Amino acid sequence: MFFAVIFFSFILSENAAAQGNDTRDSIIRKKLLLVDIPETKVAHIDIREIILKPLQQTGYHKHPIPVTGYIVSGTCLFQVEGEQSKTLHAGDVYYEPVNHPIKHFDNLSAEQPLKFISYYLTDKNERLIIKLTPKHKQ
């Protein structure tokens, strides 16, 4: 009897999976970003929703900590100094390396705001952002 119950349970679970009812197979995990970060003391994760007005720019800046994030809506011109610029759209992710100047993080739309989520991996005492002036540009 025990084996019959096991056998029918297996048949029913296989039938449910074939019909798309198996939640084990319906979860999709898509890798969006994988980067190596320098050894850093991360004692605090500060997550912020940020909204830029149409054509607004963050300005030339850097972070003393690793920052990663996700574009929720809008279109962004993103450029780490010394690298190619990228156009990011809703669903795209980004990484701002420690102490690398960010040349562009600009809303490209003249009509729509840019909304993104930034994840600051920090020690509790670290500043999140350092504004740089043009004299810092190389």
Short mmCIF file of N, CA and C in Angstrom, two decimals, residues 52-58 73-78 86-89 104-115:
data_model
loop_
_atom_site.label_atom_id
_atom_site.label_comp_id
_atom_site.label_asym_id
_atom_site.label_seq_id
_atom_site.Cartn_x
_atom_site.Cartn_y
_atom_site.Cartn_z
N LEU A 52 14.60 61.46 -10.67
CA LEU A 52 15.15 62.63 -11.34
C LEU A 52 14.07 63.22 -12.24
N LYS A 53 13.95 64.53 -12.23
CA LYS A 53 13.00 65.22 -13.10
C LYS A 53 13.46 65.09 -14.55
N PRO A 54 12.57 65.38 -15.50
CA PRO A 54 12.99 65.33 -16.91
C PRO A 54 14.27 66.14 -17.15
N LEU A 55 15.21 65.53 -17.84
CA LEU A 55 16.52 66.08 -18.19
C LEU A 55 17.42 66.40 -17.00
N GLN A 56 17.03 66.03 -15.79
CA GLN A 56 17.86 66.29 -14.62
C GLN A 56 19.06 65.35 -14.62
N GLN A 57 20.18 65.87 -14.10
CA GLN A 57 21.43 65.10 -14.01
C GLN A 57 21.87 65.04 -12.55
N THR A 58 22.53 63.97 -12.19
CA THR A 58 23.04 63.88 -10.81
C THR A 58 24.29 64.73 -10.63
N SER A 73 11.83 53.02 -13.94
CA SER A 73 11.15 53.59 -15.11
C SER A 73 11.98 54.73 -15.66
N GLY A 74 11.83 54.95 -16.96
CA GLY A 74 12.56 56.01 -17.62
C GLY A 74 13.79 55.50 -18.36
N THR A 75 14.56 56.46 -18.85
CA THR A 75 15.77 56.17 -19.62
C THR A 75 16.91 57.01 -19.07
N CYS A 76 18.06 56.39 -18.90
CA CYS A 76 19.19 57.02 -18.23
C CYS A 76 20.46 56.90 -19.07
N LEU A 77 21.23 57.98 -19.12
CA LEU A 77 22.59 57.92 -19.66
C LEU A 77 23.50 57.67 -18.46
N PHE A 78 24.23 56.56 -18.49
CA PHE A 78 25.09 56.17 -17.37
C PHE A 78 26.51 56.01 -17.88
N LYS A 86 26.49 54.17 -21.38
CA LYS A 86 25.44 53.19 -21.65
C LYS A 86 24.09 53.88 -21.49
N THR A 87 23.14 53.47 -22.29
CA THR A 87 21.77 53.91 -22.10
C THR A 87 21.04 52.81 -21.35
N LEU A 88 20.51 53.16 -20.18
CA LEU A 88 19.80 52.19 -19.35
C LEU A 88 18.31 52.46 -19.43
N HIS A 89 17.54 51.38 -19.45
CA HIS A 89 16.08 51.45 -19.54
C HIS A 89 15.48 50.72 -18.34
N HIS A 104 28.28 60.46 -15.88
CA HIS A 104 26.88 60.69 -16.24
C HIS A 104 25.97 59.72 -15.50
N PHE A 105 24.96 60.26 -14.92
CA PHE A 105 23.78 59.52 -14.47
C PHE A 105 22.64 60.50 -14.71
N ASP A 106 22.21 60.57 -15.95
CA ASP A 106 21.34 61.64 -16.43
C ASP A 106 20.02 61.08 -16.95
N ASN A 107 18.94 61.79 -16.63
CA ASN A 107 17.65 61.45 -17.21
C ASN A 107 17.65 61.94 -18.65
N LEU A 108 17.48 61.05 -19.59
CA LEU A 108 17.51 61.42 -21.02
C LEU A 108 16.17 61.94 -21.54
N SER A 109 15.11 61.78 -20.77
CA SER A 109 13.79 62.18 -21.24
C SER A 109 13.50 63.64 -20.91
N ALA A 110 12.94 64.34 -21.88
CA ALA A 110 12.51 65.72 -21.67
C ALA A 110 11.09 65.77 -21.09
N GLU A 111 10.45 64.61 -21.00
CA GLU A 111 9.05 64.59 -20.57
C GLU A 111 8.78 63.72 -19.34
N GLN A 112 9.53 62.64 -19.17
CA GLN A 112 9.24 61.67 -18.11
C GLN A 112 10.32 61.69 -17.03
N PRO A 113 9.92 61.49 -15.76
CA PRO A 113 10.93 61.35 -14.72
C PRO A 113 11.67 60.02 -14.86
N LEU A 114 12.82 59.95 -14.25
CA LEU A 114 13.61 58.72 -14.17
C LEU A 114 13.52 58.24 -12.73
N LYS A 115 13.07 57.01 -12.54
CA LYS A 115 12.97 56.45 -11.19
C LYS A 115 13.89 55.24 -11.11
#
